Amino acid sequence: MRNIGIRIGIVIFVILLGIYAIYPTVRLYTDKNLSKSDEIALSKRAIHLGLDLKGGMHLVLELDTTGIKENPQDLRDRAFEIIKNRIDEFGVYEPVVEKQSGGRILVQLPGVDRDRAVSLIEKVAHLEFRIVADDQKEQVIEKMDKFLQGEDSLAFEEPFSSYLIGVDRVDIGIDVRDEDSVKALLAKAQEVIPEDLEFLFGPKEVVQGREVKKIYLMKKKAELTGEAIRDARHQPSSGRDLQHLGSWQISLEFKREAARKFASITGKNINKRLAIILDNVVQSAPFIQERIPHGRAVITGTFTAEQARDLAIVLRAGALPAPLKIVEERTVGPSLGRDSIESGIRAVLIGGALVILFMLIYYSFSGFVADIALFLNLFFLIAILSAFRGSLTMPGIAGIALTIGMAVDANVLIFERIREELKVGKTTRTAIDQGFARAWITIFDSNVTTIIIGVILFLFGSGPIKGFALTLTIGLISNLFSAVFVSKVIFNYFVYKFEVQRLRI
């Protein structure tokens, strides 16, 4: 009974680790009274369900390369990397992002907020820093009014300035209901607006009960672009900024060379405003009060925590080389996923029950030991998936079913070797030791070669193939422990403890 106590201790220790790892998964999917914060905390330590089980979205995207001279293939490759980075930072488990023929990109995201995910993927995120031309604003507006008055001999149209309303001490804006009319006037009076200037709008906001958009006159030339950004983080707005108190902001850090340029720009334009423009929408336009040498800037606005986080993600990942359009969208409902889970679990339970029954009938007490090892194999598999926050898919459930067969195969091999040893007249203890020793090499070879195939499938496969390879590989690794080590510990314990002379096998 050499070292049996230590080996029993190892088995108990591993089982306790498994219980610790599996607890968040069990609680997440069985406790119906979880608070949102508990659900989020548990989901970080639990198994995640794939698109086919949990539901989610399936998108096929295509770049709009109209007017872009760059090679479409290069554009697609750049967009692919950027989308992949955005999704990775978004924190989706088991996403699928693949290149497809025709310059398209396939995206599958399980269990995500559809609108938020589409916004994150589609946002071009072209960031610019431009100087606001406040000193020329009144003069340009006056020219536009005179020009439009001359063009409209019948005086049907209101002057451009009549659409403008004061938003605060500095800014002007328009009622969002007048946006189309204002844009039409801007297009009509384009020839009197200096070539190096243009009007841009801010986001929609509510001012004194009205929905308005601020309008800015600014230089067309960008002083810096998003390529100058080294890092972007979301954070609560500063307590000193009363206008945006309670909202979130994005803190930007420039690359070293860009930081020097930013210091020069701010040094030359003190008391002017520097607009931060994202996808042609002015997010903020703060006054430059002094030279900023440390290469940092902040995008303020009425952002929620989620909006600020998503914006920081797209800024870190970089701007798309061209706008994206969705050419195919499908949503997998959670009810379909629930049906798949129930069918898959039913198949595993029926298959497992038949295997357990067969082992009990054919191998008697030894079959009972094999069934314990089989149960522990499944337990360890789920625990390892939970510990590494793996994802379970339908092919993954198929991998579990195959693991059951492989686990039983190992026990059958061991038992047949023990029978052979008993037939030649060896004692029970010797037969067990010799049976395990002779079967070990065969079991090891068989499992390791299949594990190698599983690892290759996982590394080079994608989507469903990865899910299958993951559960199969983990199942086979845990099988080496449960079918060989745990089974032998159980046999040794009963044989030595109760001095069994005749083994029922």
Short mmCIF file of C-alpha atoms in Angstrom, two decimals:
data_model
loop_
_atom_site.label_atom_id
_atom_site.label_comp_id
_atom_site.label_asym_id
_atom_site.label_seq_id
_atom_site.Cartn_x
_atom_site.Cartn_y
_atom_site.Cartn_z
CA MET A 1 0.00 0.00 0.00
CA ARG A 2 2.91 2.18 -0.90
CA ASN A 3 2.08 5.92 -1.07
CA ILE A 4 -1.65 5.20 -1.31
CA GLY A 5 -2.37 7.95 1.22
CA ILE A 6 -0.48 10.52 -0.87
CA ARG A 7 -2.23 9.42 -4.06
CA ILE A 8 -5.68 9.59 -2.42
CA GLY A 9 -4.73 13.06 -1.17
CA ILE A 10 -3.78 14.13 -4.71
CA VAL A 11 -7.13 12.91 -6.08
CA ILE A 12 -9.09 14.70 -3.33
CA PHE A 13 -7.05 17.87 -3.84
CA VAL A 14 -7.70 17.84 -7.61
CA ILE A 15 -11.43 17.23 -7.02
CA LEU A 16 -11.57 20.20 -4.62
CA LEU A 17 -9.80 22.37 -7.21
CA GLY A 18 -12.34 21.21 -9.76
CA ILE A 19 -15.25 22.15 -7.46
CA TYR A 20 -13.70 25.60 -6.96
CA ALA A 21 -13.29 26.06 -10.73
CA ILE A 22 -16.72 24.77 -11.68
CA TYR A 23 -18.72 26.63 -9.01
CA PRO A 24 -19.05 29.95 -10.98
CA THR A 25 -20.32 28.07 -14.06
CA VAL A 26 -22.90 26.10 -12.08
CA ARG A 27 -24.13 29.17 -10.24
CA LEU A 28 -24.20 31.38 -13.36
CA TYR A 29 -26.42 28.97 -15.31
CA THR A 30 -28.62 27.69 -12.47
CA ASP A 31 -29.22 30.63 -10.10
CA LYS A 32 -32.14 32.63 -11.49
CA ASN A 33 -31.94 35.35 -8.82
CA LEU A 34 -28.49 36.72 -9.64
CA SER A 35 -28.01 40.47 -9.60
CA LYS A 36 -26.44 42.10 -12.65
CA SER A 37 -23.15 42.71 -10.83
CA ASP A 38 -23.01 39.06 -9.64
CA GLU A 39 -23.76 37.88 -13.18
CA ILE A 40 -20.90 39.98 -14.60
CA ALA A 41 -18.51 38.80 -11.88
CA LEU A 42 -19.42 35.12 -12.38
CA SER A 43 -19.26 35.34 -16.18
CA LYS A 44 -15.58 36.28 -15.89
CA ARG A 45 -14.88 32.91 -14.22
CA ALA A 46 -17.33 30.64 -16.05
CA ILE A 47 -17.65 28.68 -19.27
CA HIS A 48 -19.01 30.76 -22.11
CA LEU A 49 -21.49 29.44 -24.62
CA GLY A 50 -20.73 29.78 -28.32
CA LEU A 51 -22.92 31.43 -30.97
CA ASP A 52 -24.77 28.19 -31.74
CA LEU A 53 -25.74 27.70 -28.06
CA LYS A 54 -26.12 31.20 -26.66
CA GLY A 55 -27.37 33.02 -29.75
CA GLY A 56 -25.77 36.11 -31.22
CA MET A 57 -25.12 37.87 -34.48
CA HIS A 58 -23.69 36.82 -37.82
CA LEU A 59 -22.46 39.62 -40.09
CA VAL A 60 -20.87 39.70 -43.51
CA LEU A 61 -19.17 43.05 -44.09
CA GLU A 62 -17.88 44.73 -47.21
CA LEU A 63 -15.72 47.83 -47.58
CA ASP A 64 -17.09 50.74 -49.54
CA THR A 65 -14.02 51.55 -51.67
CA THR A 66 -15.74 54.13 -53.84
CA GLY A 67 -13.22 56.83 -54.77
CA ILE A 68 -10.31 55.07 -53.04
CA LYS A 69 -7.36 54.22 -55.30
CA GLU A 70 -5.61 51.83 -52.93
CA ASN A 71 -5.59 48.09 -53.72
CA PRO A 72 -8.94 46.62 -52.47
CA GLN A 73 -7.15 43.53 -51.17
CA ASP A 74 -4.83 45.66 -49.02
CA LEU A 75 -7.80 47.67 -47.75
CA ARG A 76 -9.64 44.46 -46.79
CA ASP A 77 -6.57 43.11 -44.97
CA ARG A 78 -6.14 46.34 -42.98
CA ALA A 79 -9.84 46.46 -42.12
CA PHE A 80 -9.70 42.80 -41.04
CA GLU A 81 -6.88 43.45 -38.55
CA ILE A 82 -8.59 46.56 -37.18
CA ILE A 83 -11.96 44.79 -36.73
CA LYS A 84 -10.21 41.86 -35.06
CA ASN A 85 -8.42 44.18 -32.63
CA ARG A 86 -11.65 46.03 -31.80
CA ILE A 87 -13.52 42.79 -31.09
CA ASP A 88 -10.65 41.41 -28.99
CA GLU A 89 -10.66 44.55 -26.86
CA PHE A 90 -14.45 44.53 -26.68
CA GLY A 91 -14.13 41.27 -24.74
CA VAL A 92 -16.32 38.89 -26.77
CA TYR A 93 -15.69 35.22 -26.04
CA GLU A 94 -15.29 32.79 -28.96
CA PRO A 95 -15.67 35.42 -31.71
CA VAL A 96 -15.20 34.42 -35.33
CA VAL A 97 -13.59 36.96 -37.68
CA GLU A 98 -12.63 35.56 -41.08
CA LYS A 99 -11.71 36.84 -44.51
CA GLN A 100 -14.03 35.72 -47.28
CA SER A 101 -13.86 35.79 -51.05
CA GLY A 102 -14.91 38.96 -52.81
CA GLY A 103 -13.15 41.19 -50.28
CA ARG A 104 -15.68 40.45 -47.58
CA ILE A 105 -15.23 39.85 -43.85
CA LEU A 106 -17.28 37.41 -41.77
CA VAL A 107 -17.96 38.31 -38.13
CA GLN A 108 -19.80 36.07 -35.64
CA LEU A 109 -20.29 37.36 -32.10
CA PRO A 110 -22.10 35.24 -29.49
CA GLY A 111 -24.25 36.89 -26.83
CA VAL A 112 -23.63 40.57 -27.56
CA ASP A 113 -25.76 43.71 -27.67
CA ARG A 114 -26.43 43.95 -31.43
CA ASP A 115 -26.59 47.76 -31.74
CA ARG A 116 -23.51 48.32 -29.62
CA ALA A 117 -21.45 45.70 -31.46
CA VAL A 118 -22.46 47.02 -34.91
CA SER A 119 -21.61 50.56 -33.83
CA LEU A 120 -18.21 49.40 -32.60
CA ILE A 121 -17.42 47.53 -35.82
CA GLU A 122 -18.82 50.05 -38.33
CA LYS A 123 -17.36 53.20 -36.79
CA VAL A 124 -14.64 54.47 -39.14
CA ALA A 125 -13.04 56.34 -36.20
CA HIS A 126 -11.23 58.93 -38.30
CA LEU A 127 -9.91 61.32 -35.64
CA GLU A 128 -8.62 64.82 -36.40
CA PHE A 129 -7.42 67.83 -34.43
CA ARG A 130 -8.16 71.15 -36.16
CA ILE A 131 -7.99 74.83 -35.23
CA VAL A 132 -11.39 76.56 -34.89
CA ALA A 133 -11.61 79.82 -36.88
CA ASP A 134 -13.74 81.78 -34.39
CA ASP A 135 -12.13 85.06 -35.49
CA GLN A 136 -13.57 84.67 -39.03
CA LYS A 137 -16.97 83.28 -38.08
CA GLU A 138 -19.02 86.50 -38.06
CA GLN A 139 -17.42 87.75 -41.24
CA VAL A 140 -18.13 84.50 -43.13
CA ILE A 141 -21.73 84.32 -41.91
CA GLU A 142 -22.30 87.93 -43.00
CA LYS A 143 -20.91 87.12 -46.47
CA MET A 144 -23.15 84.10 -46.75
CA ASP A 145 -26.25 86.11 -45.86
CA LYS A 146 -25.45 88.72 -48.48
CA PHE A 147 -24.70 86.05 -51.10
CA LEU A 148 -27.89 84.11 -50.39
CA GLN A 149 -29.95 87.33 -50.41
CA GLY A 150 -28.57 88.14 -53.88
CA GLU A 151 -29.29 84.63 -55.14
CA ASP A 152 -32.85 84.67 -53.83
CA SER A 153 -34.42 87.54 -55.76
CA LEU A 154 -37.94 86.57 -54.62
CA ALA A 155 -36.88 86.54 -50.95
CA PHE A 156 -38.39 83.08 -50.29
CA GLU A 157 -35.52 81.88 -48.15
CA GLU A 158 -34.57 82.95 -44.64
CA PRO A 159 -30.97 84.22 -44.24
CA PHE A 160 -28.42 81.71 -42.95
CA SER A 161 -27.93 83.65 -39.72
CA SER A 162 -31.64 83.35 -38.90
CA TYR A 163 -31.20 79.62 -38.29
CA LEU A 164 -28.43 80.17 -35.76
CA ILE A 165 -29.09 80.20 -32.03
CA GLY A 166 -26.76 80.96 -29.16
CA VAL A 167 -25.91 77.78 -27.27
CA ASP A 168 -23.59 79.24 -24.69
CA ARG A 169 -21.31 82.26 -24.38
CA VAL A 170 -19.07 81.07 -27.20
CA ASP A 171 -20.86 78.60 -29.42
CA ILE A 172 -23.69 78.84 -31.89
CA GLY A 173 -25.94 76.02 -32.96
CA ILE A 174 -29.02 75.06 -34.93
CA ASP A 175 -32.27 73.33 -34.10
CA VAL A 176 -31.91 69.71 -35.36
CA ARG A 177 -35.21 70.16 -37.22
CA ASP A 178 -33.50 72.79 -39.41
CA GLU A 179 -30.45 70.63 -40.17
CA ASP A 180 -31.42 69.81 -43.78
CA SER A 181 -32.21 73.44 -44.57
CA VAL A 182 -28.94 74.63 -43.05
CA LYS A 183 -26.92 72.05 -44.99
CA ALA A 184 -28.66 73.13 -48.21
CA LEU A 185 -27.74 76.78 -47.54
CA LEU A 186 -24.14 75.82 -46.75
CA ALA A 187 -23.90 73.98 -50.07
CA LYS A 188 -25.43 76.90 -51.94
CA ALA A 189 -23.11 79.50 -50.37
CA GLN A 190 -20.00 77.37 -50.65
CA GLU A 191 -18.24 79.80 -53.00
CA VAL A 192 -18.13 82.60 -50.41
CA ILE A 193 -16.69 80.37 -47.68
CA PRO A 194 -12.85 80.57 -47.79
CA GLU A 195 -11.31 77.51 -49.40
CA ASP A 196 -9.32 76.60 -46.31
CA LEU A 197 -12.37 76.72 -44.01
CA GLU A 198 -15.56 74.68 -43.56
CA PHE A 199 -18.49 74.36 -41.19
CA LEU A 200 -18.85 71.17 -39.13
CA PHE A 201 -21.53 70.11 -36.69
CA GLY A 202 -21.28 68.74 -33.18
CA PRO A 203 -23.35 65.81 -31.84
CA LYS A 204 -27.00 66.22 -30.98
CA GLU A 205 -27.57 67.63 -27.47
CA VAL A 206 -30.45 69.10 -25.46
CA VAL A 207 -30.14 72.77 -24.55
CA GLN A 208 -32.97 74.45 -22.63
CA GLY A 209 -35.42 71.77 -23.74
CA ARG A 210 -34.45 71.93 -27.43
CA GLU A 211 -32.50 69.41 -29.45
CA VAL A 212 -29.66 71.31 -31.02
CA LYS A 213 -26.36 70.75 -32.78
CA LYS A 214 -23.48 73.15 -32.37
CA ILE A 215 -21.91 74.42 -35.59
CA TYR A 216 -18.24 75.36 -35.90
CA LEU A 217 -16.21 77.15 -38.54
CA MET A 218 -12.77 75.61 -38.70
CA LYS A 219 -9.73 75.02 -40.84
CA LYS A 220 -9.89 72.10 -43.26
CA LYS A 221 -6.30 71.09 -42.62
CA ALA A 222 -5.86 68.71 -39.71
CA GLU A 223 -3.03 69.52 -37.31
CA LEU A 224 -2.92 65.92 -36.07
CA THR A 225 -4.85 62.72 -36.86
CA GLY A 226 -5.70 59.54 -35.01
CA GLU A 227 -2.48 57.92 -36.25
CA ALA A 228 -0.65 60.07 -33.70
CA ILE A 229 -2.37 58.32 -30.77
CA ARG A 230 -0.41 55.85 -28.69
CA ASP A 231 -3.13 55.07 -26.14
CA ALA A 232 -6.74 55.94 -25.36
CA ARG A 233 -8.55 55.21 -22.07
CA HIS A 234 -12.03 55.97 -20.82
CA GLN A 235 -12.51 57.55 -17.41
CA PRO A 236 -15.11 59.58 -15.48
CA SER A 237 -15.15 63.27 -16.34
CA SER A 238 -13.07 65.49 -14.11
CA GLY A 239 -14.81 67.08 -11.14
CA ARG A 240 -13.61 70.50 -12.32
CA ASP A 241 -15.61 70.18 -15.55
CA LEU A 242 -19.12 71.03 -14.32
CA GLN A 243 -20.62 70.90 -17.82
CA HIS A 244 -19.83 67.21 -18.19
CA LEU A 245 -20.06 66.20 -14.55
CA GLY A 246 -21.40 62.65 -14.28
CA SER A 247 -20.46 61.73 -17.84
CA TRP A 248 -17.34 59.96 -19.11
CA GLN A 249 -14.43 61.13 -21.21
CA ILE A 250 -11.61 59.63 -23.25
CA SER A 251 -8.04 60.40 -22.26
CA LEU A 252 -5.59 60.38 -25.19
CA GLU A 253 -1.84 59.95 -25.13
CA PHE A 254 0.21 60.84 -28.22
CA LYS A 255 3.25 59.11 -29.62
CA ARG A 256 6.59 60.78 -28.83
CA GLU A 257 6.99 62.65 -32.15
CA ALA A 258 3.30 63.62 -32.19
CA ALA A 259 3.60 64.88 -28.60
CA ARG A 260 6.32 67.31 -29.68
CA LYS A 261 4.14 68.48 -32.58
CA PHE A 262 1.14 68.84 -30.25
CA ALA A 263 3.22 71.00 -27.91
CA SER A 264 4.21 73.20 -30.86
CA ILE A 265 0.61 73.49 -32.09
CA THR A 266 -0.73 74.44 -28.68
CA GLY A 267 2.16 76.87 -28.13
CA LYS A 268 1.39 78.72 -31.38
CA ASN A 269 -2.39 78.86 -30.89
CA ILE A 270 -2.87 80.01 -27.29
CA ASN A 271 -6.36 81.49 -26.72
CA LYS A 272 -7.67 79.73 -29.84
CA ARG A 273 -9.75 76.59 -29.83
CA LEU A 274 -8.58 73.14 -30.92
CA ALA A 275 -11.44 70.99 -32.17
CA ILE A 276 -11.37 67.22 -31.69
CA ILE A 277 -13.29 65.73 -34.62
CA LEU A 278 -14.36 62.11 -34.92
CA ASP A 279 -15.82 60.98 -38.25
CA ASN A 280 -16.56 64.61 -39.19
CA VAL A 281 -18.45 65.31 -35.94
CA VAL A 282 -16.92 67.83 -33.55
CA GLN A 283 -16.75 66.09 -30.18
CA SER A 284 -15.28 69.03 -28.28
CA ALA A 285 -13.50 72.30 -28.98
CA PRO A 286 -11.67 73.48 -25.86
CA PHE A 287 -9.66 76.72 -25.65
CA ILE A 288 -5.89 76.37 -25.60
CA GLN A 289 -4.84 78.21 -22.47
CA GLU A 290 -1.17 77.31 -22.53
CA ARG A 291 1.38 75.18 -24.33
CA ILE A 292 0.75 71.49 -23.57
CA PRO A 293 4.13 69.72 -23.46
CA HIS A 294 3.19 66.29 -22.07
CA GLY A 295 1.38 64.97 -25.18
CA ARG A 296 -2.02 64.33 -23.64
CA ALA A 297 -5.53 65.41 -24.62
CA VAL A 298 -9.07 64.64 -23.51
CA ILE A 299 -12.24 64.11 -25.54
CA THR A 300 -15.16 65.31 -23.45
CA GLY A 301 -18.85 65.01 -24.18
CA THR A 302 -22.02 63.43 -22.88
CA PHE A 303 -20.62 59.91 -23.08
CA THR A 304 -21.91 57.03 -20.99
CA ALA A 305 -19.34 54.61 -19.59
CA GLU A 306 -20.07 52.11 -22.40
CA GLN A 307 -19.87 54.75 -25.15
CA ALA A 308 -16.59 56.10 -23.77
CA ARG A 309 -15.14 52.58 -23.48
CA ASP A 310 -16.17 51.67 -27.04
CA LEU A 311 -14.74 54.92 -28.41
CA ALA A 312 -11.45 54.32 -26.59
CA ILE A 313 -11.35 50.82 -28.11
CA VAL A 314 -11.80 52.03 -31.70
CA LEU A 315 -9.24 54.81 -31.20
CA ARG A 316 -6.67 52.33 -29.88
CA ALA A 317 -7.40 49.88 -32.72
CA GLY A 318 -7.12 52.63 -35.35
CA ALA A 319 -9.36 54.01 -38.07
CA LEU A 320 -10.85 51.84 -40.79
CA PRO A 321 -9.36 52.53 -44.23
CA ALA A 322 -12.88 52.89 -45.70
CA PRO A 323 -16.49 52.79 -44.49
CA LEU A 324 -18.03 49.34 -43.96
CA LYS A 325 -21.44 48.20 -45.11
CA ILE A 326 -23.34 45.17 -43.86
CA VAL A 327 -24.25 42.91 -46.79
CA GLU A 328 -25.67 40.06 -44.70
CA GLU A 329 -26.95 39.96 -41.14
CA ARG A 330 -28.48 37.05 -39.27
CA THR A 331 -29.36 36.71 -35.64
CA VAL A 332 -29.31 33.36 -33.83
CA GLY A 333 -32.00 33.51 -31.18
CA PRO A 334 -31.35 32.27 -27.64
CA SER A 335 -34.32 29.86 -27.91
CA LEU A 336 -32.61 28.02 -30.77
CA GLY A 337 -29.46 27.87 -28.68
CA ARG A 338 -31.43 26.53 -25.70
CA ASP A 339 -32.91 23.75 -27.89
CA SER A 340 -29.39 22.88 -29.07
CA ILE A 341 -28.12 22.72 -25.48
CA GLU A 342 -31.01 20.48 -24.38
CA SER A 343 -30.55 18.16 -27.38
CA GLY A 344 -26.79 17.99 -26.88
CA ILE A 345 -27.03 17.32 -23.13
CA ARG A 346 -29.74 14.71 -23.75
CA ALA A 347 -27.47 12.92 -26.26
CA VAL A 348 -24.52 12.99 -23.84
CA LEU A 349 -26.68 11.70 -20.95
CA ILE A 350 -28.22 8.87 -22.99
CA GLY A 351 -24.84 7.87 -24.39
CA GLY A 352 -23.22 8.09 -20.95
CA ALA A 353 -26.02 6.07 -19.30
CA LEU A 354 -25.71 3.27 -21.87
CA VAL A 355 -21.95 3.16 -21.40
CA ILE A 356 -22.29 3.09 -17.60
CA LEU A 357 -24.87 0.27 -17.79
CA PHE A 358 -22.70 -1.78 -20.15
CA MET A 359 -19.62 -1.39 -17.96
CA LEU A 360 -21.57 -2.44 -14.83
CA ILE A 361 -23.03 -5.52 -16.53
CA TYR A 362 -19.87 -6.64 -18.30
CA TYR A 363 -17.19 -5.80 -15.73
CA SER A 364 -19.18 -5.82 -12.46
CA PHE A 365 -17.21 -4.11 -9.62
CA SER A 366 -14.45 -3.08 -12.04
CA GLY A 367 -17.11 -1.53 -14.27
CA PHE A 368 -18.28 0.50 -11.28
CA VAL A 369 -14.73 1.82 -10.86
CA ALA A 370 -14.63 2.68 -14.57
CA ASP A 371 -17.93 4.57 -14.24
CA ILE A 372 -16.49 6.63 -11.36
CA ALA A 373 -13.47 7.43 -13.54
CA LEU A 374 -15.78 8.35 -16.42
CA PHE A 375 -17.80 10.71 -14.21
CA LEU A 376 -14.59 12.31 -12.90
CA ASN A 377 -13.30 12.68 -16.45
CA LEU A 378 -16.37 14.73 -17.41
CA PHE A 379 -16.13 16.68 -14.14
CA PHE A 380 -12.45 17.54 -14.75
CA LEU A 381 -13.19 18.49 -18.37
CA ILE A 382 -15.88 21.00 -17.35
CA ALA A 383 -13.69 22.29 -14.50
CA ILE A 384 -10.73 22.91 -16.83
CA LEU A 385 -13.00 24.67 -19.35
CA SER A 386 -14.31 26.83 -16.49
CA ALA A 387 -10.86 27.56 -15.09
CA PHE A 388 -9.61 28.80 -18.47
CA ARG A 389 -12.92 30.49 -19.33
CA GLY A 390 -13.32 28.32 -22.42
CA SER A 391 -16.32 28.35 -24.69
CA LEU A 392 -18.74 25.50 -25.24
CA THR A 393 -20.26 25.02 -28.68
CA MET A 394 -22.34 22.29 -30.33
CA PRO A 395 -19.22 20.71 -31.88
CA GLY A 396 -17.72 21.02 -28.39
CA ILE A 397 -20.54 18.87 -27.00
CA ALA A 398 -19.76 16.36 -29.77
CA GLY A 399 -16.16 16.41 -28.54
CA ILE A 400 -17.39 15.58 -25.02
CA ALA A 401 -19.42 12.63 -26.36
CA LEU A 402 -16.32 11.34 -28.18
CA THR A 403 -14.29 11.77 -25.00
CA ILE A 404 -16.69 9.43 -23.18
CA GLY A 405 -15.95 6.74 -25.76
CA MET A 406 -12.19 7.27 -25.50
CA ALA A 407 -12.34 7.16 -21.69
CA VAL A 408 -14.19 3.85 -21.66
CA ASP A 409 -11.80 2.46 -24.26
CA ALA A 410 -8.89 3.11 -21.88
CA ASN A 411 -10.63 1.27 -19.04
CA VAL A 412 -11.55 -1.68 -21.28
CA LEU A 413 -7.90 -1.96 -22.29
CA ILE A 414 -6.78 -1.97 -18.65
CA PHE A 415 -9.38 -4.52 -17.56
CA GLU A 416 -8.54 -6.92 -20.38
CA ARG A 417 -4.87 -6.78 -19.39
CA ILE A 418 -5.80 -7.49 -15.77
CA ARG A 419 -7.92 -10.46 -16.90
CA GLU A 420 -4.98 -11.86 -18.84
CA GLU A 421 -2.76 -11.57 -15.77
CA LEU A 422 -5.40 -13.29 -13.59
CA LYS A 423 -5.77 -16.12 -16.12
CA VAL A 424 -2.07 -17.00 -15.85
CA GLY A 425 -2.53 -17.38 -12.09
CA LYS A 426 -1.17 -14.13 -10.69
CA THR A 427 -2.56 -12.71 -7.47
CA THR A 428 -5.11 -9.89 -7.56
CA ARG A 429 -2.61 -7.26 -6.41
CA THR A 430 0.01 -8.33 -8.95
CA ALA A 431 -2.55 -8.61 -11.75
CA ILE A 432 -3.77 -5.06 -11.12
CA ASP A 433 -0.24 -3.62 -11.04
CA GLN A 434 0.82 -5.58 -14.16
CA GLY A 435 -2.44 -4.81 -15.98
CA PHE A 436 -2.12 -1.05 -15.49
CA ALA A 437 1.59 -1.12 -16.37
CA ARG A 438 1.06 -3.08 -19.62
CA ALA A 439 -1.95 -0.97 -20.71
CA TRP A 440 -0.34 2.37 -19.89
CA ILE A 441 1.94 2.59 -22.95
CA THR A 442 -0.90 1.75 -25.34
CA ILE A 443 -3.31 4.21 -23.67
CA PHE A 444 -0.62 6.92 -23.61
CA ASP A 445 0.25 6.45 -27.31
CA SER A 446 -3.39 6.40 -28.35
CA ASN A 447 -4.34 9.52 -26.36
CA VAL A 448 -1.23 11.53 -27.19
CA THR A 449 -1.55 11.00 -30.94
CA THR A 450 -5.19 12.11 -30.78
CA ILE A 451 -4.23 15.07 -28.56
CA ILE A 452 -1.66 16.15 -31.18
CA ILE A 453 -4.37 16.09 -33.85
CA GLY A 454 -6.65 18.06 -31.51
CA VAL A 455 -3.98 20.71 -30.92
CA ILE A 456 -3.36 21.06 -34.67
CA LEU A 457 -7.10 21.40 -35.30
CA PHE A 458 -7.31 24.04 -32.59
CA LEU A 459 -4.34 26.04 -33.91
CA PHE A 460 -5.26 25.97 -37.58
CA GLY A 461 -9.01 25.45 -37.46
CA SER A 462 -11.66 28.06 -36.86
CA GLY A 463 -15.14 28.39 -35.40
CA PRO A 464 -16.86 25.01 -34.83
CA ILE A 465 -13.65 23.05 -35.49
CA LYS A 466 -11.88 24.88 -32.68
CA GLY A 467 -14.72 24.15 -30.27
CA PHE A 468 -14.57 20.44 -31.10
CA ALA A 469 -10.77 20.34 -30.85
CA LEU A 470 -10.78 22.17 -27.50
CA THR A 471 -13.15 19.83 -25.65
CA LEU A 472 -11.63 16.71 -27.25
CA THR A 473 -8.08 17.71 -26.25
CA ILE A 474 -9.00 18.67 -22.68
CA GLY A 475 -11.12 15.51 -22.35
CA LEU A 476 -8.23 13.27 -23.42
CA ILE A 477 -5.76 14.97 -21.07
CA SER A 478 -8.14 14.56 -18.13
CA ASN A 479 -8.76 10.97 -19.30
CA LEU A 480 -5.08 10.09 -18.75
CA PHE A 481 -5.49 11.23 -15.16
CA SER A 482 -8.93 9.80 -14.38
CA ALA A 483 -8.81 6.48 -16.30
CA VAL A 484 -5.28 5.53 -15.27
CA PHE A 485 -4.27 7.35 -12.08
CA VAL A 486 -7.65 7.65 -10.35
CA SER A 487 -8.81 4.15 -11.36
CA LYS A 488 -5.62 2.57 -10.02
CA VAL A 489 -5.94 4.51 -6.75
CA ILE A 490 -9.49 3.15 -6.28
CA PHE A 491 -8.45 -0.42 -7.13
CA ASN A 492 -5.44 -0.29 -4.81
CA TYR A 493 -7.46 1.19 -1.96
CA PHE A 494 -10.14 -1.51 -2.03
CA VAL A 495 -7.75 -4.40 -2.69
CA TYR A 496 -5.29 -3.46 0.06
CA LYS A 497 -7.89 -2.15 2.51
CA PHE A 498 -10.26 -5.13 2.30
CA GLU A 499 -7.63 -7.71 1.24
CA VAL A 500 -9.62 -8.72 -1.84
CA GLN A 501 -8.50 -12.14 -3.07
CA ARG A 502 -10.87 -12.49 -6.04
CA LEU A 503 -11.49 -9.52 -8.31
CA ARG A 504 -14.86 -9.28 -10.05
CA ILE A 505 -13.86 -8.24 -13.53
#
